[in-house]
CSV table of C-alpha atoms and ligand atoms in Angstrom, one decimal:
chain,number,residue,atom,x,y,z
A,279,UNK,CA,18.0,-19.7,14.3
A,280,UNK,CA,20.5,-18.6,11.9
A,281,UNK,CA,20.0,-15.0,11.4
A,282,UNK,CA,22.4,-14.5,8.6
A,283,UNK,CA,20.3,-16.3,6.6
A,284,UNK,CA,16.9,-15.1,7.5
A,285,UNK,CA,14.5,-15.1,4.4
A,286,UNK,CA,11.1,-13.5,4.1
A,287,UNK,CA,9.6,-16.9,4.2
A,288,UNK,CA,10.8,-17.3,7.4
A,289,UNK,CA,8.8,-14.1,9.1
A,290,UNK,CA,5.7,-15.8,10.3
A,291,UNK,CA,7.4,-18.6,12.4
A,292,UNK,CA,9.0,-15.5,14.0
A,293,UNK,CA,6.3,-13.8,14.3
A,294,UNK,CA,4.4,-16.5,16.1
A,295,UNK,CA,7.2,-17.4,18.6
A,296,UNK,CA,6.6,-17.3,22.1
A,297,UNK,CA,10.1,-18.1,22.6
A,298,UNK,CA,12.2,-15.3,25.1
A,299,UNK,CA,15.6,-16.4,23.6
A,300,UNK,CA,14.6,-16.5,20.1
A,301,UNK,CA,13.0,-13.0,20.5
A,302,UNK,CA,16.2,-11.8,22.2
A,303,UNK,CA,18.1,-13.1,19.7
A,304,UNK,CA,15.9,-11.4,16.7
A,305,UNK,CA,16.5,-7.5,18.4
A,306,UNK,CA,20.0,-8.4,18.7
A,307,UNK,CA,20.7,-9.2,15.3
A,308,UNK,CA,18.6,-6.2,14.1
A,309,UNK,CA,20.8,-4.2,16.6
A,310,UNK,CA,24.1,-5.3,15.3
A,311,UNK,CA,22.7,-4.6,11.3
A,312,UNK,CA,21.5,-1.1,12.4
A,313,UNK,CA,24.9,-0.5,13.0
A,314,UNK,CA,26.8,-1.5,10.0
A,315,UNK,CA,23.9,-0.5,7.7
A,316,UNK,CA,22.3,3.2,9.4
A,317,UNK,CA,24.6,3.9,12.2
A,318,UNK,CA,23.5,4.5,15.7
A,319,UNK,CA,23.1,7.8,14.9
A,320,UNK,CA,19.0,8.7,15.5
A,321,UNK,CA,17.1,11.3,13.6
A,322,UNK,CA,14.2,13.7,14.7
A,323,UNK,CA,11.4,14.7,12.9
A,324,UNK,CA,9.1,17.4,15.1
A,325,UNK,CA,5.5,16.3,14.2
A,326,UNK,CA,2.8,19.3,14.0
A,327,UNK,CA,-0.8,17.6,14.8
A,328,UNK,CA,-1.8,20.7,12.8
A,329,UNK,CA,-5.7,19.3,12.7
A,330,UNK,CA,-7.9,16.3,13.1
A,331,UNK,CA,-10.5,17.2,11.1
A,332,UNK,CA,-11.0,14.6,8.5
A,333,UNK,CA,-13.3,13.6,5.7
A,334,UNK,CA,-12.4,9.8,5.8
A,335,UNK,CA,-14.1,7.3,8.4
A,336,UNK,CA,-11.4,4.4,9.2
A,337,UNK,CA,-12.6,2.2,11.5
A,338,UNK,CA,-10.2,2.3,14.1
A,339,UNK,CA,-9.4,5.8,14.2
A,340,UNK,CA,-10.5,8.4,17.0
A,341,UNK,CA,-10.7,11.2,14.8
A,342,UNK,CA,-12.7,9.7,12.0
A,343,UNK,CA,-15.1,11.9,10.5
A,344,UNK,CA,-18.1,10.3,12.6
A,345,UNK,CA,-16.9,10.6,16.2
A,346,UNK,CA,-19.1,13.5,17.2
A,347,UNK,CA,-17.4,13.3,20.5
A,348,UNK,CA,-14.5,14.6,19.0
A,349,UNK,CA,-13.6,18.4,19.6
A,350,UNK,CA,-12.5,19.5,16.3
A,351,UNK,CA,-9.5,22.5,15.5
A,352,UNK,CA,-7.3,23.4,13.1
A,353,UNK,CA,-3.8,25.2,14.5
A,354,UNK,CA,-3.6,28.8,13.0
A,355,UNK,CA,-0.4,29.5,10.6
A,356,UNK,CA,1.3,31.7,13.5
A,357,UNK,CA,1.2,28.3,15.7
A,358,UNK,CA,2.6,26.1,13.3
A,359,UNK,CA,5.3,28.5,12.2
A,360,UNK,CA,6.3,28.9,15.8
A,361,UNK,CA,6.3,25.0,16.3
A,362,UNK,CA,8.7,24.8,13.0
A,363,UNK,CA,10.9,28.0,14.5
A,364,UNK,CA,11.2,25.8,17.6
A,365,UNK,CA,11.8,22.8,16.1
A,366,UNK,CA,14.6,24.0,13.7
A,367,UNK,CA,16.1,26.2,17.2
A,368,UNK,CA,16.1,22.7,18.9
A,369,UNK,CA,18.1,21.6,16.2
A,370,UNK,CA,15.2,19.0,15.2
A,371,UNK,CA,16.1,19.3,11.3
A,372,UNK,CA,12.8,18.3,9.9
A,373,UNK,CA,9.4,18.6,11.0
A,374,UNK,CA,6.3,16.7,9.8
A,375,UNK,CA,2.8,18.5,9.2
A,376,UNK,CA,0.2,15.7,10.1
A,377,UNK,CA,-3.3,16.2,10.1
A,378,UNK,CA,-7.1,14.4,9.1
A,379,UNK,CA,-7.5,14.6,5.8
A,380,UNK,CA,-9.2,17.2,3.8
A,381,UNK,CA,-8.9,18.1,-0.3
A,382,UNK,CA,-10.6,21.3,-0.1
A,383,UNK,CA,-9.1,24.2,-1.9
A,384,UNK,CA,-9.3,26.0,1.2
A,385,UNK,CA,-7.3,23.2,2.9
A,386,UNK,CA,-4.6,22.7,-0.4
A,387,UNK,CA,-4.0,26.6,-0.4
A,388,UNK,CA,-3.3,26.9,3.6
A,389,UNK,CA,-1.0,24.2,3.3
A,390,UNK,CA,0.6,25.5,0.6
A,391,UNK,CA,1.3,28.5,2.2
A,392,UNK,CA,2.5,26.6,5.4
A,393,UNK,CA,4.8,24.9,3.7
A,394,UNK,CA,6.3,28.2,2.4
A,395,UNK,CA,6.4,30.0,5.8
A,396,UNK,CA,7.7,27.3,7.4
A,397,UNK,CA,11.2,27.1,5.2
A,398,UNK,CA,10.7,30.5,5.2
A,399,UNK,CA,11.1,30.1,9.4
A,400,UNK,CA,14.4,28.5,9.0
A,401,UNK,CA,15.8,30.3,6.5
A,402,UNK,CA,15.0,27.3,3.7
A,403,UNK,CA,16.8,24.9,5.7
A,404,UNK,CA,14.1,23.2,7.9
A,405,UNK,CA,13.3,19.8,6.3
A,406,UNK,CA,9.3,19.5,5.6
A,407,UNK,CA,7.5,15.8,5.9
A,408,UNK,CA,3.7,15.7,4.7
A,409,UNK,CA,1.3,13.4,6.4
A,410,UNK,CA,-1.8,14.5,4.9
A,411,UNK,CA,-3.5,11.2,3.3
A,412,UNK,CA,-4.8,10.9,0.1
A,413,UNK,CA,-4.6,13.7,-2.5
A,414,UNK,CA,-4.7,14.0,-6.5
A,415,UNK,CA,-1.1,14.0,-8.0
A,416,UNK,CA,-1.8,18.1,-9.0
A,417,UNK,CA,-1.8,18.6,-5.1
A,418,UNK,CA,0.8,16.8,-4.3
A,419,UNK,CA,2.7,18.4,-7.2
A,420,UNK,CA,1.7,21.8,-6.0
A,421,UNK,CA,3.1,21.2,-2.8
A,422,UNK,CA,6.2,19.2,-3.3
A,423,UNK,CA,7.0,22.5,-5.5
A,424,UNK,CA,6.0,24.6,-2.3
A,425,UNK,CA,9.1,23.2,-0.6
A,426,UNK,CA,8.1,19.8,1.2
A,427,UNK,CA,10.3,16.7,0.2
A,428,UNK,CA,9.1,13.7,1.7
A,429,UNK,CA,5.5,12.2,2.4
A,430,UNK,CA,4.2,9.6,5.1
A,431,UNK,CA,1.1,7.9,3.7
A,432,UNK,CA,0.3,4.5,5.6
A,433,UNK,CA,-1.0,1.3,3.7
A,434,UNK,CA,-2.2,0.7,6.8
A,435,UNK,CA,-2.3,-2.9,6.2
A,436,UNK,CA,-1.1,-4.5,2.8
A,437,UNK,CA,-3.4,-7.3,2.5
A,438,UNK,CA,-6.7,-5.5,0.4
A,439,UNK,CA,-9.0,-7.9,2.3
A,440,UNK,CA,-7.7,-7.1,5.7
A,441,UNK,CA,-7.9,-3.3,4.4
A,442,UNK,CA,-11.8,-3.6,4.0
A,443,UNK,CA,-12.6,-4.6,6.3
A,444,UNK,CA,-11.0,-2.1,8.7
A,445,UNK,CA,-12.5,0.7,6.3
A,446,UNK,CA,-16.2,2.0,4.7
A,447,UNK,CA,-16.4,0.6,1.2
A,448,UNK,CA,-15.3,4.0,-0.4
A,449,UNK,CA,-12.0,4.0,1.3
A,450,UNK,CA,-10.0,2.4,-1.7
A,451,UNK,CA,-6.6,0.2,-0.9
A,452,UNK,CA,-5.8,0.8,-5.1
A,453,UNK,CA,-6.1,4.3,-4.4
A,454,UNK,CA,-3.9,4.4,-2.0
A,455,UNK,CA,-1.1,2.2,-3.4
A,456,UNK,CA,-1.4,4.2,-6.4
A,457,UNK,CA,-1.0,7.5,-4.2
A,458,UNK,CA,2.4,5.9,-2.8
A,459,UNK,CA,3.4,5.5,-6.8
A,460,UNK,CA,2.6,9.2,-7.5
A,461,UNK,CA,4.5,9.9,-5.2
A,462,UNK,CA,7.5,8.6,-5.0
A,463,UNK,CA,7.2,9.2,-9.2
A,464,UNK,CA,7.1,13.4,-8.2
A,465,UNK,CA,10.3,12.5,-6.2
A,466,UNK,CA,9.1,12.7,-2.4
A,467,UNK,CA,11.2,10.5,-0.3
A,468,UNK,CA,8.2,8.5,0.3
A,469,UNK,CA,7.5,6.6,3.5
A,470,UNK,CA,4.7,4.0,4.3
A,471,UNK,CA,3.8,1.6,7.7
A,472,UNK,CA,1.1,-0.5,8.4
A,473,UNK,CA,-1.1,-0.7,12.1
A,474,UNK,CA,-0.1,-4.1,14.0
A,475,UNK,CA,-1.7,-6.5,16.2
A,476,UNK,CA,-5.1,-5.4,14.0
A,477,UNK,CA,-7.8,-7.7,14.7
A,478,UNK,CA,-7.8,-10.6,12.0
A,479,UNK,CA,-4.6,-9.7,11.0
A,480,UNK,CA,-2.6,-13.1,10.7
A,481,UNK,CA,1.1,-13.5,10.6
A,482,UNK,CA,1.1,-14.2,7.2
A,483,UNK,CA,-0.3,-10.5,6.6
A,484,UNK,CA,2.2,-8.8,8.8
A,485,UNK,CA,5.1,-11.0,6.2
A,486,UNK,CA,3.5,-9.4,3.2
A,487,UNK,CA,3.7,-6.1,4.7
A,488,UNK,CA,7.2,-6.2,4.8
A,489,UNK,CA,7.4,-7.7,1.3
A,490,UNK,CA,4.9,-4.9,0.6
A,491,UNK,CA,8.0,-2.3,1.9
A,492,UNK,CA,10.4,-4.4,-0.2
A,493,UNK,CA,8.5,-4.1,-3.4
A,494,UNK,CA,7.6,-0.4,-3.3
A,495,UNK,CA,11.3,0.1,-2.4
A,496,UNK,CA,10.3,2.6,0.3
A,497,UNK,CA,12.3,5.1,2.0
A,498,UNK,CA,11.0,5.4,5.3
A,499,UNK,CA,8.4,2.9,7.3
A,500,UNK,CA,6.4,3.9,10.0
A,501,UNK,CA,5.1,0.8,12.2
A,502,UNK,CA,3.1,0.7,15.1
A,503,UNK,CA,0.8,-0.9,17.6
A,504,UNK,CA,-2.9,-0.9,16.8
A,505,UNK,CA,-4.7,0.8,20.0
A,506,UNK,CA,-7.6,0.9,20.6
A,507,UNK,CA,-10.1,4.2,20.7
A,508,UNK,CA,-13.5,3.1,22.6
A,509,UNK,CA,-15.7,5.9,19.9
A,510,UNK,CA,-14.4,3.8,17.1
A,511,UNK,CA,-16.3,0.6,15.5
A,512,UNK,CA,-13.3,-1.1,15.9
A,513,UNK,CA,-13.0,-0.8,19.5
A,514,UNK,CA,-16.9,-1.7,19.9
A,515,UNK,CA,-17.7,-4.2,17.1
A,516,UNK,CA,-14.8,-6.8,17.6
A,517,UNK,CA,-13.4,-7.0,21.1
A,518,UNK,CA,-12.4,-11.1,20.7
A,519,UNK,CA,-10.5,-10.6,17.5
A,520,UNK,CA,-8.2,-8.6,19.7
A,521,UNK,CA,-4.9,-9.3,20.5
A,522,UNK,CA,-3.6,-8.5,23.9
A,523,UNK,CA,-1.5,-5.4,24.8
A,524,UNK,CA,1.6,-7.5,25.7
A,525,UNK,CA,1.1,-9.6,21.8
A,526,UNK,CA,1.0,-6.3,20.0
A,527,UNK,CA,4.1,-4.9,21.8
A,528,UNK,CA,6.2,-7.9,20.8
A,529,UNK,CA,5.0,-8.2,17.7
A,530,UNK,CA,5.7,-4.7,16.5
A,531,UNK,CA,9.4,-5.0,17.7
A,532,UNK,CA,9.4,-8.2,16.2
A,533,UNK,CA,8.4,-6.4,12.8
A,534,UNK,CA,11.0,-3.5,13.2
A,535,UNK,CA,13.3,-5.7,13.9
A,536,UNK,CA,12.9,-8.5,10.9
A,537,UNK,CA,12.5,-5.1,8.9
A,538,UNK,CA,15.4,-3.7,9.8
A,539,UNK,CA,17.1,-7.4,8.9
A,540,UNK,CA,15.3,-7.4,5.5
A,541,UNK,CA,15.3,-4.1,4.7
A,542,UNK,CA,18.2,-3.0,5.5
A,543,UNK,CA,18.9,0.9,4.7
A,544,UNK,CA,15.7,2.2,5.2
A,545,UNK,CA,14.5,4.6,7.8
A,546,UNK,CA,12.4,3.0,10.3
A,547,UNK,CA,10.8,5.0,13.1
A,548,UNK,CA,10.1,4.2,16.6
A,549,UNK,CA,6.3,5.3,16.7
A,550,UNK,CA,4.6,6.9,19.6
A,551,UNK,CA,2.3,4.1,19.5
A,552,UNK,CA,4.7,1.7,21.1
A,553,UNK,CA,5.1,4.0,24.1
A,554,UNK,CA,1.6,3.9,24.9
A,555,UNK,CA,2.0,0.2,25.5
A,556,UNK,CA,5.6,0.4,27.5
A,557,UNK,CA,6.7,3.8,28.9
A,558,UNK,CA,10.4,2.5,27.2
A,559,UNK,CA,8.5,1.3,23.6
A,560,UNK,CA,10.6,3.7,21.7
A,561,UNK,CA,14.1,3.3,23.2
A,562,UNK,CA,13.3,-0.4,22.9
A,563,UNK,CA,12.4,0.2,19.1
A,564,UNK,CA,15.7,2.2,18.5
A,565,UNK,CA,17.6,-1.1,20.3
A,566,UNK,CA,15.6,-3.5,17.6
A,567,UNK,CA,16.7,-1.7,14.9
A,568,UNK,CA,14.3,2.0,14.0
A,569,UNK,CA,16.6,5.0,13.6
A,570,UNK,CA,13.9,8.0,13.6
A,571,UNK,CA,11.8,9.3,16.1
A,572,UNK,CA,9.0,12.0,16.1
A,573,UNK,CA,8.9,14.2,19.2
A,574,UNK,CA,5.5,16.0,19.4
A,575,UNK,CA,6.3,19.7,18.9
A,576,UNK,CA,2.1,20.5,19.0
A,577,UNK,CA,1.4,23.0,21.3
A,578,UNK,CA,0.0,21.4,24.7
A,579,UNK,CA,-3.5,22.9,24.3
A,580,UNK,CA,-4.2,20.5,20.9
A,581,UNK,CA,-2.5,17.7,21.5
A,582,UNK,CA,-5.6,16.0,23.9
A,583,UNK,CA,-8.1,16.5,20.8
A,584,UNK,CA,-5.2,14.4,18.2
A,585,UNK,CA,-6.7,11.0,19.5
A,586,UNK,CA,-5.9,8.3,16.9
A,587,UNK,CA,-5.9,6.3,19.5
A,588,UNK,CA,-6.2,6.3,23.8
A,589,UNK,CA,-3.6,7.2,26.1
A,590,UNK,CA,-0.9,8.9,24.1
A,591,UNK,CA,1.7,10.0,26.6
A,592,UNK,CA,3.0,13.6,27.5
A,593,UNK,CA,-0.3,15.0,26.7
A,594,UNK,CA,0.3,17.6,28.9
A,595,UNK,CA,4.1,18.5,28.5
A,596,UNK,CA,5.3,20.9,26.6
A,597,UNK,CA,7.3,20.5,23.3
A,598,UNK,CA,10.5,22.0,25.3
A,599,UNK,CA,10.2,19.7,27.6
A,600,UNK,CA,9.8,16.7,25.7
A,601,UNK,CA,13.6,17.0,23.9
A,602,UNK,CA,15.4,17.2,27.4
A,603,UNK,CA,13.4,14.1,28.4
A,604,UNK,CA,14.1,12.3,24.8
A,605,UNK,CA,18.2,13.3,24.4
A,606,UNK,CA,18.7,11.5,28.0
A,607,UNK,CA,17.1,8.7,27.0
A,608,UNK,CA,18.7,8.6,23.8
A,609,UNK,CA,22.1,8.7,25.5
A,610,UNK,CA,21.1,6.3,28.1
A,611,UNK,CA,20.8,3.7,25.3
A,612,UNK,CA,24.4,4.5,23.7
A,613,UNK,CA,23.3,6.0,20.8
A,614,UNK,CA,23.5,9.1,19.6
A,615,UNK,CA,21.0,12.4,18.5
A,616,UNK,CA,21.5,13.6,14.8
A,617,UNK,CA,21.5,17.5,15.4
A,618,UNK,CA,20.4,19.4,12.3
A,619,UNK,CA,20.4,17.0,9.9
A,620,UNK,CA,17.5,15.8,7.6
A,621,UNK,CA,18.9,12.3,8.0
A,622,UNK,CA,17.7,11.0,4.6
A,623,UNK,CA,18.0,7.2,4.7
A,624,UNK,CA,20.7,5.7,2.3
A,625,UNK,CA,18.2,4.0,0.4
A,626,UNK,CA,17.1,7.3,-0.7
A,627,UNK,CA,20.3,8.7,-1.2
A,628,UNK,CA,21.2,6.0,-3.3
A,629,UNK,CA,18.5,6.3,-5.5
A,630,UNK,CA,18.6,10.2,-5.3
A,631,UNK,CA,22.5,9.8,-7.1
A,632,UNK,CA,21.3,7.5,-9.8
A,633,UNK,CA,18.1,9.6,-10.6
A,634,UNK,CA,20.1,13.0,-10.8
A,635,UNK,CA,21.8,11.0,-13.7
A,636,UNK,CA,18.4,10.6,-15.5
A,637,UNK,CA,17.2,14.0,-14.5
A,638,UNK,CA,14.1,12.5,-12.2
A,639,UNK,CA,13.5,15.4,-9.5
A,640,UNK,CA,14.7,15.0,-5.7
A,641,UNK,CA,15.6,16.6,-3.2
A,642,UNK,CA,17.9,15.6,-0.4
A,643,UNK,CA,20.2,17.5,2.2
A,644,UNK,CA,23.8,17.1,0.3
B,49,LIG,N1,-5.0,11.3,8.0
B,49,LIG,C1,-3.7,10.9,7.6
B,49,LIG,C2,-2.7,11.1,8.6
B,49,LIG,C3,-3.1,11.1,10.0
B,49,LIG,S1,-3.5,9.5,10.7
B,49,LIG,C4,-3.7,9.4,7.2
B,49,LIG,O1,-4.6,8.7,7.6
B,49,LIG,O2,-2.8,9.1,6.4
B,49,LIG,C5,-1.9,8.8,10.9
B,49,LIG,C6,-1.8,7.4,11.2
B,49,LIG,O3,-2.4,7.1,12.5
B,49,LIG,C7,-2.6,6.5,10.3
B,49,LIG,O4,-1.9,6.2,9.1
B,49,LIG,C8,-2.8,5.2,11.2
B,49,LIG,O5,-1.9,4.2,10.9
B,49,LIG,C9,-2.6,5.7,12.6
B,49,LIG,N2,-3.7,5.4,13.5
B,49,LIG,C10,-5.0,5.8,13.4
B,49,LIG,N3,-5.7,5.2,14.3
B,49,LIG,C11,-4.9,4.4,15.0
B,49,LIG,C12,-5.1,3.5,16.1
B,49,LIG,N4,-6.3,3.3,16.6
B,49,LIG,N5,-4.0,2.8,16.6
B,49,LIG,C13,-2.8,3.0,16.0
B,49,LIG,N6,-2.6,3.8,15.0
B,49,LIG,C14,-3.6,4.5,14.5
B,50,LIG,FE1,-8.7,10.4,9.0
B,50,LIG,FE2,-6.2,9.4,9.0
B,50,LIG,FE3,-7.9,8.9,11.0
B,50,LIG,FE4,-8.3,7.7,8.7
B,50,LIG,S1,-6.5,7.4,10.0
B,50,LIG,S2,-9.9,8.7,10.0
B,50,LIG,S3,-7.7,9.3,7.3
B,50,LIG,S4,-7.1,10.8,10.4
């Protein structure tokens, strides 16, 4: 294979390769374009499970609104202001406030005021990522002028038939491609991903995911594993349309990697996911090209009731914990931790330059 002149037509051959040498090759390549494009230089974002209750019902997910096996809580503002004080002391940079989704006005002025205390924590200087799902552009308005910058909001998938079927008829793909538009038009650095190895998904899907990535021009991508949570439909309904756990490994590498190939200057983090299916998944990410990762900084007493999915690791560690364990394994791998930095992909900053010269609003760590 050729690498230099890899071509999005070319992604589902790839992708359905069982060939080790080919494979090797493919995180190599991705490797050596990390370097010249993002550095080796990787970024932390803390990530506050702040709740998992949630008001949507997606089919693979072990928080959904209908698993009534699910103990339900919502951290207090004290906890999540000391997980942000801890994150910024730990030199993290950013943190991101993740949660089930709710668009309550209860829910929209408590994270309002989150977002306040928690620059307020760090002296403004703590960078603030939103993963809170689908909200009207007024609310994400409100609190992008609260003090948060960027916003995680998964397609999940990018093919609208794949999409509903993993999701009730009310859950609407146009919505949310519309929600990644308002977005990035109120000037969040906006990220997206998609779930891999879903059952039914072809190769051909995963390709037009990363076309998907392409067209949206997103900042930051998010990719992991699909995993399975046994109080889910998902997990019940369609056990042979599922791909094996070894299949869903490669295949998300394989997907950071032609990403990073593709894509270029993005931001691309090594999920959590992928270390549920190999203790190494995210160091092995970071070698196929992702640049971010996302410590969990939820206090320990939570973090068993945030089940997307089965068998998240360090359940039971604490946050402090968890960076001693991550910068060793960062070094082990010869790269390097990006201390107090929001680490803003180029891409963004890019685009941040030629926007301040049309007056769009953005915000970025220069
Ligand atoms: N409620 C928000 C944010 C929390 S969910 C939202 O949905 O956007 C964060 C992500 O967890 C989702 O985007 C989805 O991609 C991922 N997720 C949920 N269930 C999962 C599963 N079973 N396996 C892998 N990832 C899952
Ligand atoms: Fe709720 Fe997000 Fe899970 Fe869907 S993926 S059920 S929106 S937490």
């Amino acid at each position: 294979m050729k690498w230099e002149t890899l071509g999005f037509n070319d992604i589902p051959d790839i992708l359905n390769s069982v060939d080790d040498g080919l494979f090797q090759g493919l995180l190599d390549y991705a490797y050596d374009v990390k370097r010249k494009t993002v550095g080796t230089k990787v970024y932390f974002r803390g990530l506050i499970e702040y709740s998992n209750i949630c008001i949507k019902n997606c089919y693979y997910c072990g928080i959904r609104r209908d698993n009534r096996s699910a103990r339900r809580y919502t951290m207090t503002p004290a906890e999540v202001a000391d997980a942000g004080m801890l994150a910024y002391r730990q030199g993290m940079g950013s943190v991101v406030l993740q949660s089930g989704e709710r668009t309550d006005g209860a829910f929209i002025d408590t994270v309002t005021d989150l977002i306040v205390r928690l620059k307020e924590v760090s002296g403004g200087k703590l960078g603030i990522t939103l993963s809170l799902g689908e909200q009207s552009p007024d609310v994400y308005r409100r609190w992008f002028d609260a003090g948060a910058h960027r916003y995680l909001l998964r397609i999940e998938t990018s093919s609208p038939a794949l999409y509903a079927r993993l999701h009730p008829a009310d859950h609407d793909y146009g919505r949310r491609v519309e929600c990644l538009s308002v977005l990035k038009g109120i000037g969040y650095q906006t990220g997206t991903g998609v779930m891999i190895g879903l059952p039914y998904q072809t190769a051909g899907d995963l390709a037009g995911d990363i076309e998907f990535f392409r067209d949206m021009d997103i900042d930051m991508i998010g990719m992991g594993p699909y995993i399975l949570h046994s109080d889910t439909p998902l997990a019940s309904g369609f056990e042979d349309a599922h791909a094996t756990q070894t299949e869903r490994f490669r295949l998300s590498l394989k997907m950071v990697a032609l990403t990073r190939i593709l894509l270029r200057d993005v931001n691309i983090a090594a999920t959590t996911a992928l270390q549920v299916l190999d203790p190494a998944g995210r160091e092995k990410a970071l070698r196929a090209g992702a640049n971010i990762i996302m410590p969990n900084i939820t206090p320990s007493k939570y973090r068993p009731d945030y089940t997307l999915y089965q068998g998240k690791p360090c359940a039971d560690e604490e946050p402090e914990q968890c960076m001693g364990c991550l910068n060793a394994r960062i070094r082990m791998i010869g790269e390097e931790v990006g201390l107090n930095e929001w680490g803003d992909s180029p891409r963004f900053k890019e685009r941040a330059e030629a926007a301040t010269a049309s007056s769009i609003p953005v915000r970025n760590d220069t």
